Amino acid sequence: MEERIYRNIWKEIGISDAQVEERLSQLISTFFYDEKERLYFPVGDDMAYIEDTGNNDARTEGVSYGMMLCVQLDMKEEFDRIWKWAKTYMYMEEGENEGYFAWSCQTDGTKNSYGPAPDGEEYFAMALFFASHRWGDGEGIFAYEKEAKELLRACIHKGENGRPGEPMWNRENKQILFVPGSPFTDPSYHLPHFYELFAKWAYEEDRPFWAEAAKVSREFMKKSSHPKTGMSPEYAEFDGSPVTKVFEWGRHDWFYSDAYRTAANIGLDYAWFQTDVGQTQAVSRLQYTLGVVNKENPYMTYEVDGTVLDQEALHPVGLLATTAEGSLAVLKKPLDLDLQQLAGNFLEDRSICESDEERLALWWIKTFWETTLRTGKRRYYDNCLYMFAFLALAGKYRIW
């Protein structure tokens, strides 16, 4: 694989390597080991799970996120513990969803549901490929590459050749589904930067599918983001428009918790592959809508057209983190700044950056640096997104 350069945005704005490493050490300690605030919980001698502290369960979302964090941080023991817990308790070996993982389990491993959620599967697969390349393959479930390939095979081939169940991607339009077989998607599930790599590492016969999925998802990111506000809905039709149906678990046509991840995905995709089909403009629009139009209190719930609703964001730190991470798609050229230049009302200072969009992206990054991990019961989602954003802006969220 060609040598890649990963930008350290923190360093580019005058924050020293020592400061970044000190912050990262604190984040790892809190996220994994702090008795009061951790999300990582060891089980016995060789397993562990990531807990959704707001819902008191373990979800494929968080468990797969934990694995991705561990492989990025070179924490093999923790990675293997989480993966063994997932395979022991979440993996389904029979029925319609064999080959997938139950999206929610109690912390003792009892399944709350026998349905899967595709965002977990794509993170499992990517983390496993990275683990294989970073640490080498082991035996059984620790033959990481084989596990990743088999999971991706299930994701696009279930329902074929007598295999029961439904695929996690629509085989015609190549879009990821909200759940297997559903007639709509979730914009924040679209990870073209993962699919680019699946197109290199999946079983050979599946590689053309993933290459096309990467192209489709970038176009979808552009279509599903509102042309004025940059906001995407939580659930979307395949043409990018919001799913207006109200489900038994609520509405999802608004800019709410799931949707925050879209900006982060656009940012990391651009950082890894520098491919722009118009989707990166959504980040600048979102940063303007939140940081200028609603600068007095950006952490609210919104219609995708920017209408502010009378409901605070459930995950304000997550919203900040993902919006800041999206800056990787806005700041396309290296910077050489001193943090002091970003003091006061620097948004008007054209000597810092030529464009208003770049200065606003810096404002989001600076605000994120000045924000700590969330504490308390609802910390899970926010702090997962915080960790990813911090690593991405440090140039430490990498292709392995």
Short mmCIF file of C-alpha atoms in Angstrom, two decimals:
data_model
loop_
_atom_site.label_atom_id
_atom_site.label_comp_id
_atom_site.label_asym_id
_atom_site.label_seq_id
_atom_site.Cartn_x
_atom_site.Cartn_y
_atom_site.Cartn_z
CA MET A 1 0.00 0.00 0.00
CA GLU A 2 1.23 3.49 -0.82
CA GLU A 3 2.65 5.59 1.99
CA ARG A 4 0.09 8.00 3.36
CA ILE A 5 0.62 11.24 5.22
CA TYR A 6 -1.84 11.82 8.05
CA ARG A 7 -2.20 15.45 9.03
CA ASN A 8 -1.95 16.42 12.67
CA ILE A 9 -4.34 19.37 12.75
CA TRP A 10 -3.56 19.95 16.41
CA LYS A 11 0.07 20.57 15.55
CA GLU A 12 -0.91 22.75 12.59
CA ILE A 13 -2.71 25.14 14.96
CA GLY A 14 0.20 25.33 17.39
CA ILE A 15 -0.58 22.59 19.92
CA SER A 16 2.59 20.66 20.73
CA ASP A 17 3.07 16.93 20.33
CA ALA A 18 3.59 16.71 24.10
CA GLN A 19 0.24 18.38 24.75
CA VAL A 20 -1.52 16.06 22.31
CA GLU A 21 0.06 12.96 23.84
CA GLU A 22 -0.79 14.11 27.35
CA ARG A 23 -4.43 14.68 26.37
CA LEU A 24 -4.60 11.34 24.58
CA SER A 25 -3.20 9.54 27.61
CA GLN A 26 -5.90 11.12 29.75
CA LEU A 27 -8.60 10.16 27.26
CA ILE A 28 -7.48 6.53 27.13
CA SER A 29 -7.32 6.35 30.91
CA THR A 30 -10.83 7.74 31.31
CA PHE A 31 -12.46 5.81 28.46
CA PHE A 32 -10.98 2.41 29.32
CA TYR A 33 -9.92 2.35 32.96
CA ASP A 34 -11.44 5.08 35.15
CA GLU A 35 -13.67 3.31 37.67
CA LYS A 36 -16.33 6.01 37.50
CA GLU A 37 -16.30 7.14 33.87
CA ARG A 38 -15.03 4.22 31.77
CA LEU A 39 -17.02 2.53 29.03
CA TYR A 40 -14.81 -0.57 28.81
CA PHE A 41 -15.66 -3.36 31.22
CA PRO A 42 -13.50 -6.52 31.44
CA VAL A 43 -15.24 -9.87 31.95
CA GLY A 44 -13.24 -12.73 33.44
CA ASP A 45 -9.75 -13.38 32.13
CA ASP A 46 -10.24 -12.82 28.41
CA MET A 47 -13.38 -10.85 27.50
CA ALA A 48 -14.74 -7.29 27.76
CA TYR A 49 -17.59 -5.18 26.45
CA ILE A 50 -18.31 -1.52 25.79
CA GLU A 51 -21.41 -0.36 27.64
CA ASP A 52 -24.04 2.05 26.41
CA THR A 53 -24.37 3.68 29.81
CA GLY A 54 -27.50 5.56 28.81
CA ASN A 55 -29.37 2.35 28.02
CA ASN A 56 -27.47 -0.11 30.23
CA ASP A 57 -26.69 -2.52 27.41
CA ALA A 58 -23.92 -3.43 24.99
CA ARG A 59 -24.55 -2.62 21.34
CA THR A 60 -22.75 -3.67 18.19
CA GLU A 61 -22.28 0.05 17.54
CA GLY A 62 -20.22 0.58 20.69
CA VAL A 63 -18.56 -2.84 20.76
CA SER A 64 -17.29 -2.40 17.19
CA TYR A 65 -16.30 1.20 17.97
CA GLY A 66 -14.29 -0.11 20.90
CA MET A 67 -12.47 -2.53 18.61
CA MET A 68 -11.68 0.25 16.13
CA LEU A 69 -10.33 2.45 18.92
CA CYS A 70 -8.17 -0.40 20.21
CA VAL A 71 -6.61 -1.19 16.85
CA GLN A 72 -5.88 2.49 16.25
CA LEU A 73 -4.32 2.77 19.73
CA ASP A 74 -2.35 -0.50 19.43
CA MET A 75 -4.23 -2.08 22.34
CA LYS A 76 -4.30 -5.72 21.24
CA GLU A 77 -5.30 -7.30 24.55
CA GLU A 78 -8.33 -5.04 24.87
CA PHE A 79 -9.22 -5.61 21.20
CA ASP A 80 -9.13 -9.39 21.59
CA ARG A 81 -11.19 -9.25 24.78
CA ILE A 82 -13.92 -7.18 23.10
CA TRP A 83 -13.92 -9.35 19.97
CA LYS A 84 -14.25 -12.56 21.99
CA TRP A 85 -17.19 -11.09 23.94
CA ALA A 86 -18.87 -10.11 20.65
CA LYS A 87 -18.37 -13.54 19.11
CA THR A 88 -19.43 -15.32 22.31
CA TYR A 89 -22.60 -13.37 23.06
CA MET A 90 -23.62 -11.27 20.03
CA TYR A 91 -22.87 -13.54 17.09
CA MET A 92 -25.77 -15.54 15.68
CA GLU A 93 -25.10 -19.00 14.25
CA GLU A 94 -28.62 -19.94 13.15
CA GLY A 95 -31.88 -18.50 11.93
CA GLU A 96 -32.63 -15.66 9.55
CA ASN A 97 -29.77 -13.57 10.88
CA GLU A 98 -27.06 -16.24 11.10
CA GLY A 99 -23.70 -14.73 10.27
CA TYR A 100 -24.66 -11.38 11.82
CA PHE A 101 -24.43 -9.95 15.34
CA ALA A 102 -27.38 -9.17 17.63
CA TRP A 103 -27.42 -5.39 17.87
CA SER A 104 -28.17 -5.22 21.62
CA CYS A 105 -27.26 -7.49 24.52
CA GLN A 106 -27.54 -7.14 28.26
CA THR A 107 -24.19 -6.70 29.95
CA ASP A 108 -24.30 -10.35 31.06
CA GLY A 109 -24.42 -11.34 27.38
CA THR A 110 -28.14 -12.15 27.13
CA LYS A 111 -29.49 -11.01 23.76
CA ASN A 112 -32.08 -8.23 23.91
CA SER A 113 -32.78 -8.67 20.21
CA TYR A 114 -32.01 -11.14 17.46
CA GLY A 115 -31.87 -8.38 14.87
CA PRO A 116 -28.61 -6.85 13.61
CA ALA A 117 -27.62 -3.25 12.82
CA PRO A 118 -25.40 -2.76 9.76
CA ASP A 119 -23.25 0.02 11.23
CA GLY A 120 -21.89 -2.51 13.72
CA GLU A 121 -21.03 -5.04 11.02
CA GLU A 122 -19.10 -2.57 8.86
CA TYR A 123 -17.04 -1.41 11.86
CA PHE A 124 -16.40 -5.02 12.93
CA ALA A 125 -15.12 -5.86 9.45
CA MET A 126 -12.90 -2.79 9.13
CA ALA A 127 -11.42 -3.19 12.61
CA LEU A 128 -10.68 -6.86 11.90
CA PHE A 129 -8.87 -6.08 8.66
CA PHE A 130 -6.79 -3.45 10.44
CA ALA A 131 -6.01 -5.90 13.25
CA SER A 132 -4.85 -8.48 10.73
CA HIS A 133 -2.52 -5.99 9.07
CA ARG A 134 -1.23 -4.41 12.27
CA TRP A 135 -0.77 -7.49 14.46
CA GLY A 136 -1.04 -10.52 12.19
CA ASP A 137 -3.64 -13.28 12.25
CA GLY A 138 -4.07 -15.82 15.00
CA GLU A 139 -6.11 -19.00 15.29
CA GLY A 140 -9.87 -19.52 15.39
CA ILE A 141 -11.81 -16.29 15.89
CA PHE A 142 -8.49 -14.42 15.98
CA ALA A 143 -7.88 -15.19 12.30
CA TYR A 144 -8.96 -11.59 11.83
CA GLU A 145 -8.81 -11.36 8.03
CA LYS A 146 -10.92 -14.47 7.47
CA GLU A 147 -13.48 -13.26 10.01
CA ALA A 148 -13.73 -9.91 8.19
CA LYS A 149 -14.13 -11.51 4.77
CA GLU A 150 -16.79 -13.92 5.96
CA LEU A 151 -18.74 -11.14 7.61
CA LEU A 152 -18.68 -9.02 4.45
CA ARG A 153 -19.75 -12.05 2.41
CA ALA A 154 -22.79 -12.40 4.64
CA CYS A 155 -23.55 -8.68 4.39
CA ILE A 156 -24.01 -8.75 0.62
CA HIS A 157 -24.85 -12.40 -0.16
CA LYS A 158 -27.37 -13.52 2.45
CA GLY A 159 -30.55 -14.64 0.73
CA GLU A 160 -28.62 -16.14 -2.20
CA ASN A 161 -27.97 -19.83 -2.96
CA GLY A 162 -30.32 -21.05 -0.25
CA ARG A 163 -28.69 -19.06 2.55
CA PRO A 164 -31.45 -17.67 4.79
CA GLY A 165 -31.95 -14.02 5.56
CA GLU A 166 -31.51 -10.65 3.91
CA PRO A 167 -28.39 -8.69 2.91
CA MET A 168 -27.28 -5.52 4.70
CA TRP A 169 -26.71 -3.71 1.40
CA ASN A 170 -29.20 -3.25 -1.39
CA ARG A 171 -27.60 -5.33 -4.13
CA GLU A 172 -29.08 -3.19 -6.90
CA ASN A 173 -28.23 0.34 -5.77
CA LYS A 174 -25.24 -0.64 -3.53
CA GLN A 175 -26.52 1.38 -0.55
CA ILE A 176 -26.26 0.20 3.03
CA LEU A 177 -29.63 -0.47 4.66
CA PHE A 178 -31.00 0.63 8.01
CA VAL A 179 -31.55 -3.05 8.84
CA PRO A 180 -31.27 -6.10 6.54
CA GLY A 181 -33.96 -6.02 3.89
CA SER A 182 -35.28 -2.55 4.76
CA PRO A 183 -36.38 -0.23 1.93
CA PHE A 184 -34.40 2.77 3.22
CA THR A 185 -31.00 3.74 4.57
CA ASP A 186 -29.30 5.75 7.32
CA PRO A 187 -26.99 8.49 6.00
CA SER A 188 -24.61 8.12 8.94
CA TYR A 189 -24.04 4.45 8.04
CA HIS A 190 -22.44 5.41 4.70
CA LEU A 191 -18.67 4.93 5.01
CA PRO A 192 -17.10 5.21 1.53
CA HIS A 193 -13.62 5.24 3.07
CA PHE A 194 -14.28 1.76 4.46
CA TYR A 195 -15.72 0.50 1.19
CA GLU A 196 -12.61 1.67 -0.72
CA LEU A 197 -10.61 -0.66 1.50
CA PHE A 198 -13.13 -3.50 1.35
CA ALA A 199 -12.67 -3.24 -2.44
CA LYS A 200 -9.00 -4.14 -1.88
CA TRP A 201 -9.33 -6.75 0.88
CA ALA A 202 -12.70 -8.52 0.67
CA TYR A 203 -13.07 -11.81 -1.20
CA GLU A 204 -12.00 -11.09 -4.77
CA GLU A 205 -15.41 -11.72 -6.30
CA ASP A 206 -16.92 -9.08 -3.99
CA ARG A 207 -14.41 -6.33 -4.65
CA PRO A 208 -16.24 -4.70 -7.61
CA PHE A 209 -19.35 -4.37 -5.43
CA TRP A 210 -17.44 -2.46 -2.75
CA ALA A 211 -15.69 -0.21 -5.27
CA GLU A 212 -19.08 0.79 -6.65
CA ALA A 213 -20.51 1.19 -3.13
CA ALA A 214 -17.81 3.74 -2.32
CA LYS A 215 -18.79 5.88 -5.33
CA VAL A 216 -22.49 5.52 -4.59
CA SER A 217 -22.07 6.53 -0.95
CA ARG A 218 -20.16 9.72 -1.73
CA GLU A 219 -22.88 10.76 -4.14
CA PHE A 220 -25.49 9.84 -1.55
CA MET A 221 -23.74 11.96 1.11
CA LYS A 222 -24.07 14.93 -1.22
CA LYS A 223 -27.74 14.23 -1.99
CA SER A 224 -28.84 13.50 1.57
CA SER A 225 -27.33 16.67 3.05
CA HIS A 226 -29.67 19.67 2.92
CA PRO A 227 -28.46 22.14 0.25
CA LYS A 228 -28.65 25.09 2.64
CA THR A 229 -27.93 23.71 6.13
CA GLY A 230 -25.76 20.67 5.37
CA MET A 231 -27.89 18.65 7.80
CA SER A 232 -28.77 15.06 6.99
CA PRO A 233 -31.71 13.15 8.46
CA GLU A 234 -31.36 10.08 10.64
CA TYR A 235 -33.14 7.86 8.10
CA ALA A 236 -33.29 8.58 4.38
CA GLU A 237 -34.82 7.19 1.22
CA PHE A 238 -32.39 5.96 -1.39
CA ASP A 239 -32.69 9.32 -3.18
CA GLY A 240 -31.44 11.10 -0.04
CA SER A 241 -34.76 12.58 1.07
CA PRO A 242 -35.82 12.12 4.70
CA VAL A 243 -37.96 9.13 5.65
CA THR A 244 -41.08 10.88 6.94
CA LYS A 245 -42.77 7.80 8.40
CA VAL A 246 -43.08 7.95 12.19
CA PHE A 247 -42.00 4.61 13.63
CA GLU A 248 -43.12 3.02 16.88
CA TRP A 249 -39.79 4.18 18.30
CA GLY A 250 -40.26 7.73 17.02
CA ARG A 251 -39.51 10.08 14.14
CA HIS A 252 -36.21 10.05 12.27
CA ASP A 253 -36.55 12.64 9.53
CA TRP A 254 -34.74 15.24 11.63
CA PHE A 255 -31.13 16.18 12.36
CA TYR A 256 -30.67 14.21 15.55
CA SER A 257 -28.20 11.87 17.23
CA ASP A 258 -27.50 9.34 14.45
CA ALA A 259 -27.13 12.08 11.88
CA TYR A 260 -24.26 13.82 13.67
CA ARG A 261 -21.88 11.14 12.43
CA THR A 262 -22.31 12.09 8.78
CA ALA A 263 -20.03 15.14 9.04
CA ALA A 264 -17.35 13.06 10.77
CA ASN A 265 -17.59 10.41 8.05
CA ILE A 266 -17.17 13.03 5.34
CA GLY A 267 -14.13 14.41 7.15
CA LEU A 268 -12.38 11.07 7.64
CA ASP A 269 -13.18 9.93 4.10
CA TYR A 270 -11.54 13.07 2.73
CA ALA A 271 -8.55 12.71 5.05
CA TRP A 272 -7.93 9.18 3.78
CA PHE A 273 -8.78 9.49 0.08
CA GLN A 274 -9.06 13.20 -0.88
CA THR A 275 -12.04 12.48 -3.11
CA ASP A 276 -14.64 15.22 -3.37
CA VAL A 277 -17.78 14.90 -5.47
CA GLY A 278 -19.47 17.80 -3.68
CA GLN A 279 -20.12 16.07 -0.36
CA THR A 280 -17.50 18.11 1.52
CA GLN A 281 -19.56 21.29 1.07
CA ALA A 282 -22.13 19.82 3.45
CA VAL A 283 -19.66 20.21 6.32
CA SER A 284 -19.14 23.93 5.71
CA ARG A 285 -22.90 24.46 5.49
CA LEU A 286 -23.44 22.54 8.71
CA GLN A 287 -20.70 24.43 10.54
CA TYR A 288 -22.25 27.72 9.42
CA THR A 289 -25.79 26.69 10.40
CA LEU A 290 -24.71 25.58 13.85
CA GLY A 291 -21.86 28.00 14.54
CA VAL A 292 -23.12 31.22 12.98
CA VAL A 293 -26.89 31.07 12.50
CA ASN A 294 -27.35 29.34 15.88
CA LYS A 295 -24.15 30.46 17.60
CA GLU A 296 -25.93 31.38 20.85
CA ASN A 297 -26.90 27.74 21.41
CA PRO A 298 -26.02 25.34 18.60
CA TYR A 299 -26.67 22.19 20.64
CA MET A 300 -30.36 21.80 19.88
CA THR A 301 -32.57 19.49 17.84
CA TYR A 302 -33.29 20.61 14.27
CA GLU A 303 -35.39 19.92 11.24
CA VAL A 304 -33.00 19.30 8.36
CA ASP A 305 -33.91 22.71 6.92
CA GLY A 306 -32.44 24.30 10.06
CA THR A 307 -35.66 24.98 11.94
CA VAL A 308 -34.80 24.88 15.63
CA LEU A 309 -37.03 22.63 17.73
CA ASP A 310 -37.79 23.09 21.41
CA GLN A 311 -35.59 20.19 22.46
CA GLU A 312 -31.93 20.20 23.44
CA ALA A 313 -29.53 17.82 21.73
CA LEU A 314 -29.33 14.55 23.65
CA HIS A 315 -25.61 14.32 22.82
CA PRO A 316 -24.12 17.83 22.64
CA VAL A 317 -20.50 16.73 23.01
CA GLY A 318 -21.00 14.20 20.22
CA LEU A 319 -22.44 16.93 18.01
CA LEU A 320 -19.43 19.14 18.70
CA ALA A 321 -16.92 16.34 18.12
CA THR A 322 -18.32 15.18 14.79
CA THR A 323 -18.76 18.72 13.48
CA ALA A 324 -15.14 19.45 14.38
CA GLU A 325 -13.92 16.21 12.76
CA GLY A 326 -15.72 17.22 9.58
CA SER A 327 -13.21 20.08 9.33
CA LEU A 328 -10.78 17.60 7.77
CA ALA A 329 -12.85 17.98 4.60
CA VAL A 330 -12.77 21.79 4.77
CA LEU A 331 -9.12 22.52 5.63
CA LYS A 332 -7.69 21.02 2.48
CA LYS A 333 -4.27 22.72 2.72
CA PRO A 334 -1.73 22.45 5.57
CA LEU A 335 -1.74 25.22 8.18
CA ASP A 336 1.05 26.85 10.13
CA LEU A 337 -0.60 28.69 13.00
CA ASP A 338 0.03 29.58 16.60
CA LEU A 339 -2.85 28.88 18.97
CA GLN A 340 -2.67 32.52 20.06
CA GLN A 341 -3.83 33.50 16.58
CA LEU A 342 -7.10 31.72 17.33
CA ALA A 343 -7.88 33.85 20.36
CA GLY A 344 -10.69 36.39 20.54
CA ASN A 345 -12.81 37.01 17.44
CA PHE A 346 -10.36 35.52 14.94
CA LEU A 347 -13.18 34.69 12.50
CA GLU A 348 -12.73 38.11 10.91
CA ASP A 349 -8.95 37.84 10.56
CA ARG A 350 -8.22 37.08 6.91
CA SER A 351 -4.50 36.72 7.62
CA ILE A 352 -5.27 33.38 9.27
CA CYS A 353 -7.09 31.77 6.33
CA GLU A 354 -8.37 33.16 3.08
CA SER A 355 -11.88 31.77 3.32
CA ASP A 356 -14.64 32.22 5.84
CA GLU A 357 -15.28 28.47 5.68
CA GLU A 358 -11.73 27.65 6.76
CA ARG A 359 -11.78 30.07 9.68
CA LEU A 360 -15.11 28.68 10.83
CA ALA A 361 -13.72 25.13 10.63
CA LEU A 362 -10.86 26.29 12.87
CA TRP A 363 -13.35 27.70 15.34
CA TRP A 364 -15.00 24.28 15.64
CA ILE A 365 -11.62 22.59 16.10
CA LYS A 366 -10.53 25.07 18.77
CA THR A 367 -13.87 24.70 20.58
CA PHE A 368 -13.47 20.93 20.52
CA TRP A 369 -9.94 21.13 21.96
CA GLU A 370 -11.31 23.23 24.82
CA THR A 371 -14.01 20.63 25.59
CA THR A 372 -13.55 17.56 27.77
CA LEU A 373 -15.14 14.12 27.63
CA ARG A 374 -18.73 14.01 28.81
CA THR A 375 -19.38 12.64 32.29
CA GLY A 376 -22.40 10.88 33.75
CA LYS A 377 -25.00 8.45 32.53
CA ARG A 378 -25.32 9.68 28.93
CA ARG A 379 -21.58 9.76 28.23
CA TYR A 380 -21.33 6.64 26.02
CA TYR A 381 -22.26 7.96 22.56
CA ASP A 382 -20.65 11.37 23.07
CA ASN A 383 -17.36 9.92 24.25
CA CYS A 384 -17.09 7.35 21.48
CA LEU A 385 -17.50 10.15 18.95
CA TYR A 386 -15.09 12.34 20.93
CA MET A 387 -12.37 9.67 20.83
CA PHE A 388 -12.69 9.19 17.07
CA ALA A 389 -12.63 12.93 16.41
CA PHE A 390 -9.58 13.49 18.59
CA LEU A 391 -7.66 10.70 16.88
CA ALA A 392 -8.69 11.85 13.40
CA LEU A 393 -7.60 15.45 14.04
CA ALA A 394 -4.32 14.18 15.49
CA GLY A 395 -3.58 12.12 12.37
CA LYS A 396 -3.89 8.96 14.48
CA TYR A 397 -7.01 7.45 12.88
CA ARG A 398 -5.22 5.54 10.16
CA ILE A 399 -5.44 2.87 7.49
CA TRP A 400 -3.59 -0.22 8.68
#
